[in-house]
Tab-separated table of C-alpha atoms in Angstrom:
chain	number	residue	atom	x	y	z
L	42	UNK	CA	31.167	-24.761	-14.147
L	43	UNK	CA	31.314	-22.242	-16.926
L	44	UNK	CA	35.141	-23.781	-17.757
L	45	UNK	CA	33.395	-27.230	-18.121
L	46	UNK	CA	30.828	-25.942	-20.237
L	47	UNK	CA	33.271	-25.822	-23.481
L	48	UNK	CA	35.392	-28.677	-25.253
L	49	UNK	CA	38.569	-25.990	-24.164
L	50	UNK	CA	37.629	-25.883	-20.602
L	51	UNK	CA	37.207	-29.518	-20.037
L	52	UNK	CA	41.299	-30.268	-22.580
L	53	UNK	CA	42.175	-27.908	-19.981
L	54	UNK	CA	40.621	-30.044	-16.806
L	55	UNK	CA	42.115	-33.359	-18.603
L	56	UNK	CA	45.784	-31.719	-19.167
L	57	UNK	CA	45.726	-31.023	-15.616
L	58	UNK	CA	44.271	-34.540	-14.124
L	59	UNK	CA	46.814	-36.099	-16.795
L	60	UNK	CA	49.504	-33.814	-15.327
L	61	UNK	CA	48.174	-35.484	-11.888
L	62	UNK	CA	48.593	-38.894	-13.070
L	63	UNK	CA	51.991	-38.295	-14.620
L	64	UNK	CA	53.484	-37.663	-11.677
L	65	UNK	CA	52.466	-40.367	-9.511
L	66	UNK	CA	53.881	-42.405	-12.420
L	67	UNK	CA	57.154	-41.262	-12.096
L	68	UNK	CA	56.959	-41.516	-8.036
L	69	UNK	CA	55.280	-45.331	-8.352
L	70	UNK	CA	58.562	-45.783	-10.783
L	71	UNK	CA	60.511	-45.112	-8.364
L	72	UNK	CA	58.777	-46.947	-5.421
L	73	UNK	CA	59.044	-49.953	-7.558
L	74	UNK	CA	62.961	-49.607	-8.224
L	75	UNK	CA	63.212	-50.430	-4.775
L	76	UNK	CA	63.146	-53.600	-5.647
L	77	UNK	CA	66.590	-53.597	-6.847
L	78	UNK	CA	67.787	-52.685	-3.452
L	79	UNK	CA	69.201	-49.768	-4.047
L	80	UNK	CA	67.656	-48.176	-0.273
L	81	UNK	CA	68.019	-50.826	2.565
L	82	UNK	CA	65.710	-52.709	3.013
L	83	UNK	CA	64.560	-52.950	-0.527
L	84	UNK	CA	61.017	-53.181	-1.617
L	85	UNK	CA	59.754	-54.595	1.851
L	86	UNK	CA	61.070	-51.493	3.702
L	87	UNK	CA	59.429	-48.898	0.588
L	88	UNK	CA	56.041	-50.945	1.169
L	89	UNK	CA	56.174	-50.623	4.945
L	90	UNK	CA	56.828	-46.828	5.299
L	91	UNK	CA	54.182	-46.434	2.547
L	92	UNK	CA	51.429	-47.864	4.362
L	93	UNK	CA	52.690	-47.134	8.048
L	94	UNK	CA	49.835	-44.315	8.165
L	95	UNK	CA	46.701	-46.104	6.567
L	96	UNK	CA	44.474	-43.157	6.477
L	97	UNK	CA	46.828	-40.979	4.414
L	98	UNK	CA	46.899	-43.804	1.878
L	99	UNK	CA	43.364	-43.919	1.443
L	100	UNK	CA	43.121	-40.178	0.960
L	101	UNK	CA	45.379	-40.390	-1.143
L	102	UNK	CA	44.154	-43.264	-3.434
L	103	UNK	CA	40.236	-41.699	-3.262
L	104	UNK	CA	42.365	-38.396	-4.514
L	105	UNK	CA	43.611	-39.922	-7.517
L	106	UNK	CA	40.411	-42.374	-8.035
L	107	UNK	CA	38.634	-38.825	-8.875
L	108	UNK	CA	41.768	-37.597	-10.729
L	109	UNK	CA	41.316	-41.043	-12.746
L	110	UNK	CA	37.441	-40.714	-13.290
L	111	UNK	CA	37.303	-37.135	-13.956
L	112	UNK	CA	40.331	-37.882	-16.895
L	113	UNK	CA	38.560	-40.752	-18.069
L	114	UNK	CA	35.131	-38.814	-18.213
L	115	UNK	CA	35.868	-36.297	-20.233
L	116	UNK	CA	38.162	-38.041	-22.592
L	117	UNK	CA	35.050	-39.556	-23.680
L	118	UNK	CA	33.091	-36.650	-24.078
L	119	UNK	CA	35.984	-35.195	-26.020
L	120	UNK	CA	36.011	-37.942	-28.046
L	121	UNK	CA	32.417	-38.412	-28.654
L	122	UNK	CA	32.164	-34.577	-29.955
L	123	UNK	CA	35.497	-34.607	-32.135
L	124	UNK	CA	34.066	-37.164	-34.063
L	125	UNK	CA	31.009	-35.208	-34.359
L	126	UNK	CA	32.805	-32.325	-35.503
L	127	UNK	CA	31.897	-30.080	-32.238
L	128	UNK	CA	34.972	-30.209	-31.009
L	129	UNK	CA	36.986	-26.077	-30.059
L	130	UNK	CA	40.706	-25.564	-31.004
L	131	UNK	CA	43.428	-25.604	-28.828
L	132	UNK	CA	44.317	-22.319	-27.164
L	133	UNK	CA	47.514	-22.083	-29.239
L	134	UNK	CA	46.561	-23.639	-32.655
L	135	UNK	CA	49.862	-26.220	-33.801
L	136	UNK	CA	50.293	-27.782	-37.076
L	137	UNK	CA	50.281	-31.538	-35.868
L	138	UNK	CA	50.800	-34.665	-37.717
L	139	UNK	CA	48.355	-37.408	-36.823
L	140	UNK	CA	50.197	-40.469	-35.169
L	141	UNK	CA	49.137	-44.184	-34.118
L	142	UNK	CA	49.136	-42.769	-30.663
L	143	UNK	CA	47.304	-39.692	-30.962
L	144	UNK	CA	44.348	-41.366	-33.091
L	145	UNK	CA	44.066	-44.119	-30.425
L	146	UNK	CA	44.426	-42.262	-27.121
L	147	UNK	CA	40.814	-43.031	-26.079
L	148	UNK	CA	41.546	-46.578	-26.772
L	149	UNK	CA	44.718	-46.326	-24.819
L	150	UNK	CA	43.063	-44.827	-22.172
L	151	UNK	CA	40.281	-47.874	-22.049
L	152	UNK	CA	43.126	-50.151	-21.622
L	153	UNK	CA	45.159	-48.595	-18.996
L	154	UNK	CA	42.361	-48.600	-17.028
L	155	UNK	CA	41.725	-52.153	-17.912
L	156	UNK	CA	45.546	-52.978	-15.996
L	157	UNK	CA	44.778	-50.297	-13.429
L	158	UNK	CA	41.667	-52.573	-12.055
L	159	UNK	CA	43.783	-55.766	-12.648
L	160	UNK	CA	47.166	-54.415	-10.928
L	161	UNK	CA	44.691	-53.109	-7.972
L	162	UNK	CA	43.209	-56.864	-7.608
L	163	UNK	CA	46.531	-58.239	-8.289
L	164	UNK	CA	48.940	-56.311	-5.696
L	165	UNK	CA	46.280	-54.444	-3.785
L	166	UNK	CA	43.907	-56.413	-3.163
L	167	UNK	CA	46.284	-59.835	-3.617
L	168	UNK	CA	42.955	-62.027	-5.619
L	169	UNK	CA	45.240	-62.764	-8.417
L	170	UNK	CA	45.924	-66.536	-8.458
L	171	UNK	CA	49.525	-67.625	-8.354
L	172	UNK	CA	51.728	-65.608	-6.637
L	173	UNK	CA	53.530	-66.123	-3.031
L	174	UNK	CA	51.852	-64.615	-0.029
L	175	UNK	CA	54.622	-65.231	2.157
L	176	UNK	CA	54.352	-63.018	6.022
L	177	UNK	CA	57.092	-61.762	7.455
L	178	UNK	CA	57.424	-62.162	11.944
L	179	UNK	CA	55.433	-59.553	12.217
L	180	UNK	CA	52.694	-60.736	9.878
L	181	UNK	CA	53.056	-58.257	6.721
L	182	UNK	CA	53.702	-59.768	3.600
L	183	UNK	CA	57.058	-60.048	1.824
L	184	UNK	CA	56.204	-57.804	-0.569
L	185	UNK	CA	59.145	-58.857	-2.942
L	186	UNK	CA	58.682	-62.755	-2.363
L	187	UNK	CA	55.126	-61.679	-3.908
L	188	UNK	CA	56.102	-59.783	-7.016
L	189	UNK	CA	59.250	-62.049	-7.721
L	190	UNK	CA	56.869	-65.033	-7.250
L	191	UNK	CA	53.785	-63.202	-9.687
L	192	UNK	CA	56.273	-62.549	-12.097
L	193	UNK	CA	58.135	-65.741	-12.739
L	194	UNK	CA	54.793	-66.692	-14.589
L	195	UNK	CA	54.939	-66.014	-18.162
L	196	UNK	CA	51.417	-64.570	-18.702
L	197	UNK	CA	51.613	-62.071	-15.768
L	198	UNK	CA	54.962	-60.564	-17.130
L	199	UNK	CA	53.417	-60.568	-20.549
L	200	UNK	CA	50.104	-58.312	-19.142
L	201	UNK	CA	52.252	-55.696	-17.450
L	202	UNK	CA	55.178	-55.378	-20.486
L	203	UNK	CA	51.652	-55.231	-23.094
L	204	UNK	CA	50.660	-52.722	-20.414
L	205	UNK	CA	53.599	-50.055	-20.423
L	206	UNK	CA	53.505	-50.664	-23.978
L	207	UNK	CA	49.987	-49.118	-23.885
L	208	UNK	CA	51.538	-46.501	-21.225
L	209	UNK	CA	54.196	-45.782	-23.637
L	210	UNK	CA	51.945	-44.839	-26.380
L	211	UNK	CA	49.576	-42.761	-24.261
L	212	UNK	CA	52.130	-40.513	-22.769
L	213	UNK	CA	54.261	-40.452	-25.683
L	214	UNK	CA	51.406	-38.196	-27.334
L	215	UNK	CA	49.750	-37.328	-23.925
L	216	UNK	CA	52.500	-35.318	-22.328
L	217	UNK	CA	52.850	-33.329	-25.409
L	218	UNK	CA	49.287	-32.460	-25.959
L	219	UNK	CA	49.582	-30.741	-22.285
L	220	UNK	CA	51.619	-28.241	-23.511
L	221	UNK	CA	49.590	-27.646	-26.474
L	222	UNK	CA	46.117	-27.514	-24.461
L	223	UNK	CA	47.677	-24.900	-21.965
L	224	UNK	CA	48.424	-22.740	-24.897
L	225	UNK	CA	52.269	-23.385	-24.380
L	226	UNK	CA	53.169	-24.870	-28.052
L	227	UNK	CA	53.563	-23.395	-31.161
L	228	UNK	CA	55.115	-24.538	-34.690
L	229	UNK	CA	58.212	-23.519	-33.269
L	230	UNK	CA	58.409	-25.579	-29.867
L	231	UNK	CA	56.021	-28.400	-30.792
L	232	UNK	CA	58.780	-30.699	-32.167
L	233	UNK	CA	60.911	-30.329	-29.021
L	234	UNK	CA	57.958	-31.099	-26.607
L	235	UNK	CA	57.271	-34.199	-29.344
L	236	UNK	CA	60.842	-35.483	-28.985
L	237	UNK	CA	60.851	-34.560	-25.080
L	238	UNK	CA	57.489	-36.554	-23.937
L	239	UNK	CA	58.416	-39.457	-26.532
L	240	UNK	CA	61.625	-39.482	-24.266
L	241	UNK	CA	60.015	-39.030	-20.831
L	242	UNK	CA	57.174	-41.675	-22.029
L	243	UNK	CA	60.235	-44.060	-23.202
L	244	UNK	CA	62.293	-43.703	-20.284
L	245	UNK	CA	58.980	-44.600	-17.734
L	246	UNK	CA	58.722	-47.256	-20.060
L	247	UNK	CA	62.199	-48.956	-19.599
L	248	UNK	CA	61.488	-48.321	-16.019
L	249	UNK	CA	58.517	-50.139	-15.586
L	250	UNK	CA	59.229	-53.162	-17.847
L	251	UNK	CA	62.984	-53.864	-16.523
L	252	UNK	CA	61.299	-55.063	-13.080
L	253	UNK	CA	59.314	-58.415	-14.558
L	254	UNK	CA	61.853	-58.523	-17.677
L	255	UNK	CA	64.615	-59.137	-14.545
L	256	UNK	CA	62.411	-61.475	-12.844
L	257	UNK	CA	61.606	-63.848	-15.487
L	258	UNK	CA	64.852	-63.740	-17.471
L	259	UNK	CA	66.108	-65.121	-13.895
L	260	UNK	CA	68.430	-61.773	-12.822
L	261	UNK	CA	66.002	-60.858	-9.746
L	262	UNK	CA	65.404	-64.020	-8.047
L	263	UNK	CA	63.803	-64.758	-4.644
């Protein structure tokens, strides 16, 4: 409790819960590659296995629900008492140039969680209009009939590539800053962990949009 108490403590508890979040990125990245077929079975099979132990899932998802809040919580607060001026240094002071992304990370933030609660009603929770819920024999849903079928439709390919736009611009500041909250940057390193998360956050990006890019420019098809 006394780590929450100061602005440092609770950069420190958002560098870690952003840490958190980063990875499952880069693991849901991969889980949605699948989709390429490049493990047999392609995304069907990844989906099955996933959710073959239901509990787990939820534990899991309730795990990084409070990873999300907590993150979310205090980015506010931060933000709220930098622009009062309240705000304590990081542990390793860097000289930093201000950026588009690094001035709008709050608003970043807003939005991404904007798309989380859509792509949780859209492929979670399947209310999004529009898209092919299509069961296999042993009643689970084709799993890439639905996404193929969601993202033939201009305006849902549009919300997700607008949406690892906003991802883009988050990490591309956000995985820096990590370093620089846990005391790890200096003058000397801050450019390479600059160029290094604009790289990480660029190649997620790629990732991300080159599954409803394929599917509406026709190369994925159903």
């Amino acid at each position: 409790m006394q780590l929450l108490s100061s602005s440092i403590g609770r950069k420190i508890v958002m560098a870690i819960t952003g840490l958190l979040m980063i990875l499952f990125v880069v693991v849901h990245l991969i889980g949605n590659t699948t989709i390429f077929g490049w493990i047999s079975g392609g995304i069907n099979a990844y989906a099955h296995h996933l959710h073959a132990f239901p509990p787990l899932v939820w534990a899991f998802r309730a795990f990084m629900l409070a990873a999300v809040s907590i993150h979310i919580w205090y980015g506010i607060q931060l933000t709220i008492e930098n622009r009062g001026g309240r705000s304590q240094p990081y542990a390793v002071k860097a000289t930093q140039k201000a950026t588009f992304a690094s001035e709008n990370m709050i608003w970043t933030g807003l939005l991404l969680l904007c798309f989380i609660i859509y792509h949780l009603l859209h492929f979670t929770m399947k209310v999004v209009p529009g898209m092919a819920l299509v069961p296999d024999a042993e009643g689970a849903i084709n799993v890439f009939t639905m996404v193929v079928s969601s993202f033939q439709n201009f305006f849902v390919a549009f919300i997700y590539v607008a949406a690892m736009v906003t991802l883009f611009l988050h990490l591309s500041h956000g995985i820096q800053s990590f370093f620089q909250t846990m005391g790890w940057s200096t003058d000397r390193t801050l450019p390479v962990y600059v160029k290094a998360g604009t790289l990480v956050a660029l190649v997620l990006f790629l990732g991300y949009v080159a599954v409803p890019l394929s599917i509406f420019a026709g190369i994925l098809k159903g």
